[in-house]
Short mmCIF file of C-alpha atoms in Angstrom, two decimals:
data_model
loop_
_atom_site.label_atom_id
_atom_site.label_comp_id
_atom_site.label_asym_id
_atom_site.label_seq_id
_atom_site.Cartn_x
_atom_site.Cartn_y
_atom_site.Cartn_z
CA UNK A 1201 -28.21 23.74 6.45
CA UNK A 1202 -24.58 24.30 7.30
CA UNK A 1203 -24.70 21.68 9.99
CA UNK A 1204 -26.29 19.34 7.54
CA UNK A 1205 -23.61 19.72 4.95
CA UNK A 1206 -20.77 19.24 7.43
CA UNK A 1207 -22.51 16.19 8.80
CA UNK A 1208 -22.87 14.85 5.30
CA UNK A 1209 -19.15 15.25 4.65
CA UNK A 1210 -18.40 13.07 7.66
CA UNK A 1211 -21.08 10.52 6.78
CA UNK A 1212 -19.86 10.39 3.21
CA UNK A 1213 -16.48 9.24 4.43
CA UNK A 1214 -17.91 6.59 6.70
CA UNK A 1215 -20.60 5.20 4.43
CA UNK A 1216 -21.03 6.10 0.81
CA UNK A 1217 -17.45 6.90 -0.04
CA UNK A 1218 -15.85 4.53 2.39
CA UNK A 1219 -12.16 4.65 1.48
CA UNK A 1220 -11.65 0.93 1.89
CA UNK A 1221 -14.78 -0.67 0.48
CA UNK A 1222 -15.89 1.80 -2.16
CA UNK A 1223 -12.97 3.99 -3.18
CA UNK A 1224 -10.61 1.05 -2.64
CA UNK A 1225 -7.70 3.09 -1.37
CA UNK A 1226 -5.01 2.05 1.05
CA UNK A 1227 -5.25 -1.65 0.39
CA UNK A 1228 -1.79 -2.41 1.75
CA UNK A 1229 -2.39 -1.54 5.41
CA UNK A 1230 -5.94 -2.85 5.12
CA UNK A 1231 -4.64 -6.30 4.36
CA UNK A 1232 -1.47 -6.25 6.41
CA UNK A 1233 -2.61 -4.97 9.77
CA UNK A 1234 -5.98 -6.67 10.10
CA UNK A 1235 -4.76 -9.92 11.64
CA UNK A 1236 -5.91 -8.65 15.02
CA UNK A 1237 -8.47 -6.09 16.15
CA UNK A 1238 -6.04 -4.15 18.35
CA UNK A 1239 -3.47 -3.66 15.59
CA UNK A 1240 -6.11 -2.78 13.03
CA UNK A 1241 -7.82 -0.15 15.17
CA UNK A 1242 -4.52 1.45 16.17
CA UNK A 1243 -3.51 1.53 12.52
CA UNK A 1244 -6.82 3.16 11.66
CA UNK A 1245 -6.44 5.78 14.37
CA UNK A 1246 -2.83 6.52 13.45
CA UNK A 1247 -3.78 6.98 9.81
CA UNK A 1248 -6.74 9.13 10.85
CA UNK A 1249 -4.49 11.43 12.91
CA UNK A 1250 -2.13 11.85 9.97
CA UNK A 1251 -5.04 12.34 7.58
CA UNK A 1252 -6.66 15.10 9.65
CA UNK A 1253 -3.39 16.97 10.16
CA UNK A 1254 -2.26 16.68 6.56
CA UNK A 1255 -5.69 17.66 5.21
CA UNK A 1256 -5.60 20.69 7.50
CA UNK A 1257 -2.16 21.86 6.43
CA UNK A 1258 -2.58 21.08 2.75
CA UNK A 1259 -5.88 22.88 2.65
CA UNK A 1260 -4.27 25.91 4.33
CA UNK A 1261 -1.48 25.92 1.79
CA UNK A 1262 -3.55 25.01 -1.23
CA UNK A 1263 -3.22 28.43 -2.82
CA UNK A 1264 0.50 28.70 -2.12
CA UNK A 1265 1.69 25.38 -3.48
CA UNK A 1266 2.40 25.59 -7.21
CA UNK A 1267 0.48 23.04 -9.19
CA UNK A 1268 3.49 21.44 -10.84
CA UNK A 1269 5.27 20.44 -7.65
CA UNK A 1270 2.24 19.70 -5.53
CA UNK A 1271 2.75 15.95 -5.21
CA UNK A 1272 6.27 16.23 -3.72
CA UNK A 1273 5.00 18.98 -1.39
CA UNK A 1274 2.12 16.82 -0.21
CA UNK A 1275 4.43 13.88 0.34
CA UNK A 1276 6.77 15.96 2.50
CA UNK A 1277 3.91 17.32 4.60
CA UNK A 1278 2.51 13.82 5.05
CA UNK A 1279 5.90 12.28 5.82
CA UNK A 1280 6.43 14.93 8.48
CA UNK A 1281 3.18 14.08 10.24
CA UNK A 1282 3.85 10.37 9.89
CA UNK A 1283 7.19 10.84 11.63
CA UNK A 1284 5.50 12.74 14.46
CA UNK A 1285 2.85 10.04 14.91
CA UNK A 1286 5.50 7.32 14.70
CA UNK A 1287 7.59 8.96 17.42
CA UNK A 1288 4.57 9.48 19.67
CA UNK A 1289 3.52 5.85 19.33
CA UNK A 1290 7.07 4.67 19.87
CA UNK A 1291 7.28 6.70 23.07
CA UNK A 1292 3.89 6.02 24.62
CA UNK A 1293 2.65 2.74 23.11
CA UNK A 1294 5.75 0.61 22.47
CA UNK A 1295 3.70 -2.60 22.14
CA UNK A 1296 1.68 -1.18 19.30
CA UNK A 1297 4.82 0.22 17.71
CA UNK A 1298 6.24 -3.31 17.66
CA UNK A 1299 3.01 -4.73 16.26
CA UNK A 1300 2.68 -2.31 13.37
CA UNK A 1301 6.36 -2.21 12.53
CA UNK A 1302 7.19 -0.96 9.08
CA UNK A 1303 3.54 -0.33 8.21
CA UNK A 1304 3.58 2.70 10.47
CA UNK A 1305 6.24 4.38 8.32
CA UNK A 1306 4.35 3.25 5.26
CA UNK A 1307 1.38 5.46 6.18
CA UNK A 1308 3.40 7.99 4.16
CA UNK A 1309 2.56 6.23 0.95
CA UNK A 1310 -0.94 5.23 2.00
CA UNK A 1311 -3.12 6.01 -0.97
CA UNK A 1312 -5.94 7.31 1.23
CA UNK A 1313 -3.96 10.20 2.59
CA UNK A 1314 -2.38 11.39 -0.62
CA UNK A 1315 -5.58 10.59 -2.47
CA UNK A 1316 -7.70 12.75 -0.18
CA UNK A 1317 -5.11 15.53 -0.31
CA UNK A 1318 -5.34 15.47 -4.05
CA UNK A 1319 -9.08 14.90 -4.42
CA UNK A 1320 -10.44 16.97 -1.55
CA UNK A 1321 -8.08 19.08 0.55
CA UNK A 1322 -6.49 20.79 -2.43
CA UNK A 1323 -9.88 22.06 -3.56
CA UNK A 1324 -11.85 22.76 -0.38
CA UNK A 1325 -11.79 25.07 2.61
CA UNK A 1326 -9.91 24.22 5.78
CA UNK A 1327 -12.99 23.34 7.81
CA UNK A 1328 -14.39 21.02 5.19
CA UNK A 1329 -11.02 19.34 4.70
CA UNK A 1330 -10.68 18.61 8.40
CA UNK A 1331 -14.20 17.16 8.44
CA UNK A 1332 -13.33 15.09 5.40
CA UNK A 1333 -10.27 13.84 7.25
CA UNK A 1334 -12.42 12.88 10.25
CA UNK A 1335 -14.96 11.10 8.07
CA UNK A 1336 -12.46 9.25 5.94
CA UNK A 1337 -10.40 8.35 9.00
CA UNK A 1338 -13.47 6.97 10.78
CA UNK A 1339 -14.47 5.09 7.65
CA UNK A 1340 -11.00 3.60 7.35
CA UNK A 1341 -10.93 2.63 11.03
CA UNK A 1342 -14.42 1.11 10.85
CA UNK A 1343 -13.50 -0.93 7.77
CA UNK A 1344 -10.30 -2.18 9.37
CA UNK A 1345 -12.26 -3.04 12.50
CA UNK A 1346 -14.78 -5.09 10.50
CA UNK A 1347 -12.19 -6.99 8.51
CA UNK A 1348 -10.00 -7.65 11.53
CA UNK A 1349 -12.97 -8.84 13.59
CA UNK A 1350 -13.82 -11.48 11.00
CA UNK A 1351 -10.21 -12.51 10.64
CA UNK A 1352 -9.39 -12.66 14.33
CA UNK A 1353 -12.57 -14.44 15.40
CA UNK A 1354 -12.38 -17.05 12.66
CA UNK A 1355 -8.62 -17.38 12.51
CA UNK A 1356 -7.41 -17.04 16.07
CA UNK A 1357 -10.64 -17.67 18.02
CA UNK A 1358 -10.22 -14.46 19.96
CA UNK A 1359 -11.46 -10.88 19.90
CA UNK A 1360 -9.04 -8.05 20.62
CA UNK A 1361 -6.79 -10.55 22.36
CA UNK A 1362 -9.54 -12.02 24.54
CA UNK A 1363 -9.88 -15.71 23.71
CA UNK A 1364 -13.28 -17.11 22.77
CA UNK A 1365 -12.97 -20.56 24.23
CA UNK A 1366 -15.87 -22.35 22.56
CA UNK A 1367 -14.52 -21.46 19.13
CA UNK A 1368 -11.05 -22.73 19.92
CA UNK A 1369 -11.43 -26.21 18.33
CA UNK A 1370 -12.88 -24.73 15.15
CA UNK A 1371 -10.43 -21.98 14.35
CA UNK A 1372 -9.28 -21.73 10.74
CA UNK A 1373 -5.75 -20.52 10.91
CA UNK A 1374 -5.54 -19.45 7.30
CA UNK A 1375 -7.67 -16.40 8.09
CA UNK A 1376 -4.90 -14.73 10.05
CA UNK A 1377 -2.36 -15.56 7.34
CA UNK A 1378 -1.90 -13.62 4.13
CA UNK A 1379 -4.43 -15.41 1.87
CA UNK A 1380 -7.20 -15.00 4.45
CA UNK A 1381 -6.80 -11.25 4.34
CA UNK A 1382 -7.46 -11.02 0.63
CA UNK A 1383 -10.29 -13.53 0.86
CA UNK A 1384 -12.12 -11.64 3.60
CA UNK A 1385 -11.52 -8.31 1.87
CA UNK A 1386 -12.90 -9.70 -1.39
CA UNK A 1387 -16.05 -10.99 0.27
CA UNK A 1388 -16.51 -7.75 2.22
CA UNK A 1389 -16.39 -5.73 -0.98
CA UNK A 1390 -19.00 -7.99 -2.53
CA UNK A 1391 -21.16 -7.63 0.59
CA UNK A 1392 -20.88 -3.84 0.59
CA UNK A 1393 -21.79 -3.85 -3.07
CA UNK A 1394 -24.96 -5.79 -2.30
CA UNK A 1395 -25.87 -3.44 0.56
CA UNK A 1396 -25.18 -0.16 -1.22
CA UNK A 1397 -26.52 -1.22 -4.59
CA UNK A 1398 -28.38 1.67 -6.12
CA UNK A 1399 -27.68 3.93 -3.16
CA UNK A 1400 -23.94 4.35 -3.16
CA UNK A 1401 -22.04 6.11 -5.90
CA UNK A 1402 -21.36 4.08 -8.97
CA UNK A 1403 -18.91 1.42 -8.04
CA UNK A 1404 -15.59 2.23 -9.50
CA UNK A 1405 -13.80 -0.38 -11.42
CA UNK A 1406 -10.77 -0.54 -9.23
CA UNK A 1407 -7.43 0.55 -10.44
CA UNK A 1408 -5.29 3.21 -9.01
CA UNK A 1409 -8.42 5.41 -8.86
CA UNK A 1410 -7.74 8.15 -6.39
CA UNK A 1411 -4.39 6.63 -5.71
CA UNK A 1412 -2.02 9.56 -5.79
CA UNK A 1413 -0.61 8.01 -8.88
CA UNK A 1414 -3.94 8.39 -10.63
CA UNK A 1415 -3.44 12.12 -10.63
CA UNK A 1416 -0.05 11.68 -12.13
CA UNK A 1417 -1.51 9.44 -14.78
CA UNK A 1418 -4.11 11.97 -15.62
CA UNK A 1419 -1.43 14.56 -15.99
CA UNK A 1420 -0.23 13.65 -19.43
CA UNK A 1421 1.13 10.17 -18.98
CA UNK A 1422 -2.16 8.75 -20.02
CA UNK A 1423 -3.25 5.81 -18.08
CA UNK A 1424 -2.16 2.66 -19.67
CA UNK A 1425 -1.28 1.42 -16.23
CA UNK A 1426 -4.25 3.15 -14.79
CA UNK A 1427 -7.64 3.43 -16.36
CA UNK A 1428 -8.47 7.08 -16.18
CA UNK A 1429 -11.53 7.56 -14.06
CA UNK A 1430 -13.95 10.31 -13.43
CA UNK A 1431 -13.37 12.62 -10.52
CA UNK A 1432 -14.91 11.45 -7.32
CA UNK A 1433 -15.33 14.72 -5.50
CA UNK B 1173 30.97 -20.18 -0.26
CA UNK B 1174 29.06 -19.23 2.85
CA UNK B 1175 28.68 -15.75 1.42
CA UNK B 1176 27.18 -17.04 -1.79
CA UNK B 1177 24.95 -19.34 0.18
CA UNK B 1178 23.67 -16.61 2.47
CA UNK B 1179 23.04 -14.33 -0.50
CA UNK B 1180 21.15 -17.09 -2.27
CA UNK B 1181 19.03 -17.65 0.81
CA UNK B 1182 18.18 -13.94 0.92
CA UNK B 1183 17.39 -13.87 -2.78
CA UNK B 1184 15.19 -16.95 -2.81
CA UNK B 1185 13.41 -16.10 0.38
CA UNK B 1186 12.51 -12.66 -0.86
CA UNK B 1187 11.33 -13.99 -4.23
CA UNK B 1188 9.31 -16.93 -2.99
CA UNK B 1189 8.74 -17.15 0.73
CA UNK B 1190 8.44 -13.53 1.76
CA UNK B 1191 7.01 -12.36 -1.51
CA UNK B 1192 6.20 -8.73 -0.84
CA UNK B 1193 2.91 -8.67 -2.68
CA UNK B 1194 1.52 -12.01 -1.69
CA UNK B 1195 2.63 -12.39 1.88
CA UNK B 1196 3.54 -8.92 3.12
CA UNK B 1197 0.95 -6.93 1.18
CA UNK B 1198 3.29 -4.25 -0.03
CA UNK B 1199 2.66 -2.89 -3.48
CA UNK B 1200 -0.92 -4.10 -3.72
CA UNK B 1201 -2.04 -0.96 -5.54
CA UNK B 1202 -0.05 -1.57 -8.74
CA UNK B 1203 -0.52 -5.30 -8.32
CA UNK B 1204 -4.27 -4.89 -8.67
CA UNK B 1205 -4.18 -1.88 -10.96
CA UNK B 1206 -1.64 -2.77 -13.59
CA UNK B 1207 -1.99 -6.52 -13.92
CA UNK B 1208 -4.68 -6.64 -16.56
CA UNK B 1209 -2.41 -7.53 -19.43
CA UNK B 1210 0.82 -9.44 -19.68
CA UNK B 1211 2.91 -6.66 -21.23
CA UNK B 1212 1.61 -4.16 -18.70
CA UNK B 1213 2.45 -6.49 -15.85
CA UNK B 1214 5.96 -7.22 -17.08
CA UNK B 1215 6.66 -3.54 -17.83
CA UNK B 1216 5.59 -2.54 -14.35
CA UNK B 1217 7.59 -5.41 -12.85
CA UNK B 1218 10.78 -4.44 -14.65
CA UNK B 1219 10.43 -0.77 -13.74
CA UNK B 1220 9.80 -1.55 -10.09
CA UNK B 1221 12.82 -3.87 -9.93
CA UNK B 1222 15.10 -1.23 -11.44
CA UNK B 1223 13.81 1.51 -9.16
CA UNK B 1224 14.17 -0.72 -6.09
CA UNK B 1225 17.78 -1.54 -6.93
CA UNK B 1226 18.75 2.08 -7.53
CA UNK B 1227 16.79 3.28 -4.50
CA UNK B 1228 18.55 0.77 -2.27
CA UNK B 1229 21.93 1.70 -3.71
CA UNK B 1230 21.25 5.29 -2.70
CA UNK B 1231 19.34 4.95 0.56
CA UNK B 1232 21.64 2.42 2.20
CA UNK B 1233 24.71 4.69 2.12
CA UNK B 1234 22.56 7.63 3.21
CA UNK B 1235 21.32 5.70 6.22
CA UNK B 1236 24.75 4.36 7.16
CA UNK B 1237 26.96 7.33 6.49
CA UNK B 1238 24.67 10.25 7.18
CA UNK B 1239 21.63 9.36 9.29
CA UNK B 1240 23.36 6.87 11.60
CA UNK B 1241 26.55 8.87 11.97
CA UNK B 1242 24.79 12.06 12.94
CA UNK B 1243 22.00 10.32 14.86
CA UNK B 1244 19.28 11.52 12.57
CA UNK B 1245 17.49 8.18 12.41
CA UNK B 1246 14.14 9.81 12.99
CA UNK B 1247 14.36 11.51 9.61
CA UNK B 1248 14.43 8.13 7.85
CA UNK B 1249 10.90 8.21 6.46
CA UNK B 1250 11.11 11.76 5.12
CA UNK B 1251 14.56 11.35 3.62
CA UNK B 1252 13.80 8.01 1.99
CA UNK B 1253 10.56 9.09 0.37
CA UNK B 1254 12.23 12.24 -0.93
CA UNK B 1255 15.12 10.24 -2.34
CA UNK B 1256 12.75 7.80 -4.02
CA UNK B 1257 10.59 10.53 -5.50
CA UNK B 1258 13.63 12.40 -6.81
CA UNK B 1259 15.16 9.21 -8.16
CA UNK B 1260 12.08 8.22 -10.07
CA UNK B 1261 11.93 11.66 -11.61
CA UNK B 1262 15.59 11.48 -12.58
CA UNK B 1263 15.34 8.01 -14.03
CA UNK B 1264 12.49 9.21 -16.15
CA UNK B 1265 14.44 12.19 -17.47
CA UNK B 1266 17.60 10.17 -18.11
CA UNK B 1267 15.69 7.38 -19.77
CA UNK B 1268 13.93 9.88 -22.03
CA UNK B 1269 17.29 11.26 -23.17
CA UNK B 1270 19.20 7.99 -23.56
CA UNK B 1271 16.62 5.61 -24.88
CA UNK B 1272 13.35 7.15 -26.06
CA UNK B 1273 11.96 3.78 -27.08
CA UNK B 1274 12.53 2.30 -23.62
CA UNK B 1275 11.11 5.46 -22.13
CA UNK B 1276 8.03 5.02 -24.21
CA UNK B 1277 7.42 1.49 -23.02
CA UNK B 1278 8.40 1.91 -19.35
CA UNK B 1279 7.79 5.63 -18.85
CA UNK B 1280 4.12 5.14 -18.10
CA UNK B 1281 4.90 3.11 -15.03
CA UNK B 1282 7.53 5.33 -13.52
CA UNK B 1283 5.34 8.03 -11.94
CA UNK B 1284 3.21 5.31 -10.39
CA UNK B 1285 6.22 3.90 -8.61
CA UNK B 1286 6.87 6.92 -6.39
CA UNK B 1287 3.98 5.95 -4.23
CA UNK B 1288 4.46 2.22 -4.49
CA UNK B 1289 4.80 1.21 -0.89
CA UNK B 1290 6.94 -1.78 -1.82
CA UNK B 1291 9.82 0.52 -2.79
CA UNK B 1292 9.76 2.48 0.46
CA UNK B 1293 9.09 -0.78 2.30
CA UNK B 1294 12.11 -2.60 0.92
CA UNK B 1295 14.51 0.25 1.63
CA UNK B 1296 13.29 0.52 5.22
CA UNK B 1297 13.24 -3.23 5.73
CA UNK B 1298 16.82 -3.59 4.51
CA UNK B 1299 17.89 -1.21 7.24
CA UNK B 1300 15.70 -2.82 9.91
CA UNK B 1301 16.95 -6.29 9.06
CA UNK B 1302 20.53 -5.10 9.48
CA UNK B 1303 21.72 -6.16 6.04
CA UNK B 1304 25.05 -4.95 4.74
CA UNK B 1305 25.27 -3.24 1.37
CA UNK B 1306 25.62 -6.40 -0.72
CA UNK B 1307 22.85 -8.19 1.13
CA UNK B 1308 20.59 -5.18 0.75
CA UNK B 1309 21.11 -5.10 -2.98
CA UNK B 1310 20.43 -8.82 -3.30
CA UNK B 1311 17.33 -8.55 -1.17
CA UNK B 1312 16.03 -5.66 -3.29
CA UNK B 1313 16.68 -7.65 -6.43
CA UNK B 1314 14.78 -10.56 -4.91
CA UNK B 1315 11.87 -8.40 -3.87
CA UNK B 1316 11.71 -6.83 -7.33
CA UNK B 1317 11.81 -10.20 -9.06
CA UNK B 1318 9.20 -11.53 -6.66
CA UNK B 1319 6.98 -8.58 -7.47
CA UNK B 1320 7.43 -9.21 -11.19
CA UNK B 1321 6.70 -12.91 -10.77
CA UNK B 1322 3.51 -12.20 -8.88
CA UNK B 1323 2.40 -9.60 -11.42
CA UNK B 1324 3.01 -11.87 -14.40
CA UNK B 1325 1.36 -14.90 -12.82
CA UNK B 1326 -1.60 -12.81 -11.85
CA UNK B 1327 -2.01 -11.18 -15.25
CA UNK B 1328 -2.48 -14.66 -16.73
CA UNK B 1329 -5.17 -15.51 -14.23
CA UNK B 1330 -6.92 -12.20 -14.65
CA UNK B 1331 -7.24 -12.53 -18.38
CA UNK B 1332 -9.13 -15.75 -17.72
CA UNK B 1333 -11.33 -14.17 -15.07
CA UNK B 1334 -12.31 -11.35 -17.42
CA UNK B 1335 -13.84 -13.82 -19.80
CA UNK B 1336 -15.76 -15.90 -17.31
CA UNK B 1337 -19.21 -15.35 -15.86
CA UNK B 1338 -19.15 -13.98 -12.34
CA UNK B 1339 -22.09 -13.13 -10.04
CA UNK B 1340 -22.64 -9.35 -10.14
CA UNK B 1341 -21.52 -8.48 -6.59
CA UNK B 1342 -18.23 -10.23 -7.18
CA UNK B 1343 -17.47 -8.48 -10.44
CA UNK B 1344 -14.29 -6.46 -10.55
CA UNK B 1345 -12.27 -6.10 -7.41
CA UNK B 1346 -13.94 -8.76 -5.29
CA UNK B 1347 -13.20 -11.64 -7.65
CA UNK B 1348 -9.70 -10.28 -8.28
CA UNK B 1349 -8.93 -10.24 -4.58
CA UNK B 1350 -10.23 -13.73 -4.09
CA UNK B 1351 -8.09 -14.95 -6.98
CA UNK B 1352 -5.10 -13.18 -5.45
CA UNK B 1353 -5.85 -14.93 -2.21
CA UNK B 1354 -5.53 -18.32 -3.90
CA UNK B 1355 -2.19 -17.42 -5.49
CA UNK B 1356 -0.99 -16.32 -2.11
CA UNK B 1357 -2.14 -19.65 -0.74
CA UNK B 1358 -0.12 -21.41 -3.42
CA UNK B 1359 2.97 -19.43 -2.45
CA UNK B 1360 2.55 -20.75 1.07
CA UNK B 1361 3.85 -24.00 -0.26
CA UNK B 1362 7.29 -22.46 -0.51
CA UNK B 1363 7.45 -21.76 3.21
CA UNK B 1364 9.67 -24.67 4.15
CA UNK B 1365 11.78 -24.75 1.02
CA UNK B 1366 14.58 -22.44 2.09
CA UNK B 1367 15.60 -24.32 5.21
CA UNK B 1368 15.64 -27.65 3.45
CA UNK B 1369 17.32 -26.50 0.25
CA UNK B 1370 20.61 -25.55 1.82
CA UNK B 1371 20.86 -27.83 4.82
#
């Protein structure tokens, strides 16, 4: 039973509560880093590392952090881990550091991480929070991998940097540019909706749902900018 | 003259060519979340522009006179996000005291801005691009205006989408993203404008 429930936490992150396609969190890196498979997967893994660590620490401290200042506390914890990951990547994988650029530092304000801290880690035990981090991180990485595969194959006629020669004359460059990102993401969401229809949780009308800001909205400043939504967890 | 020209280039390129939302994907969350109505979109746009300007005015000196001087560059992310979060909180308090009516109309958007990646993004980018103080301020103004422009344009389109018939799977976010993709495509037309305008 126990094994089952921990497995289901991981699966939930990958499939039914996929942060990118269903919860619609972390759209910025999703769109910005998916021009190539290599960049997208490294972004996913970097975010996953930060997510697991921050979920772990926040869950440990969940009873110590006063409710009123929890968002700043979470941000500091997350920013600390982001800095660590940034320095590690800078030292050992300079190419990837160049490729991701400012988006690496921007993991700090990635909605997924703060959103999961707020929605899950602040309410659950350490073990569950780490598993949630693994699941969400894998879900994020898988989603980035899918989007970037479509974009790189169609837009640059290559896969993870390896050229696909027979597609070369047919490549549609717009897919690796900004508009292509939104287009592919839009179609992917529609596709996931078709697949999960009836099975997945009720599709949320997007908004800042689960975005860290959503919690701030809920707290008094009622959501004119943010339709208040039901809790996910 | 050259100074004015270079500032204009920075301003225009950050409003049109390198529009943060449409070509760099920073600040997508509020762009999709708060663009349902015109007044919402403009309120959010104004607040973001103000916060960006103030944040840049504070973070640039911190980077130059504290972090660079004492070789603490690695603390950039932590310091900047703290400064932005504190600033937003302060602006909210000050605004509530000075002008309650303005606070009422803009106050809703302020807490959302803390985690707007465009604000952190622009402060970091100003440092990475090696801008001086004046250039940084102009670039932040441009980014803020560009954000507002994108929000307002998009709110118009969205109000039309809401009324039209859309196949079920595309309802909501999917159609919104596809619409955003077309606006972004339209902004591509500006790509060559900067070089030709001032040559």
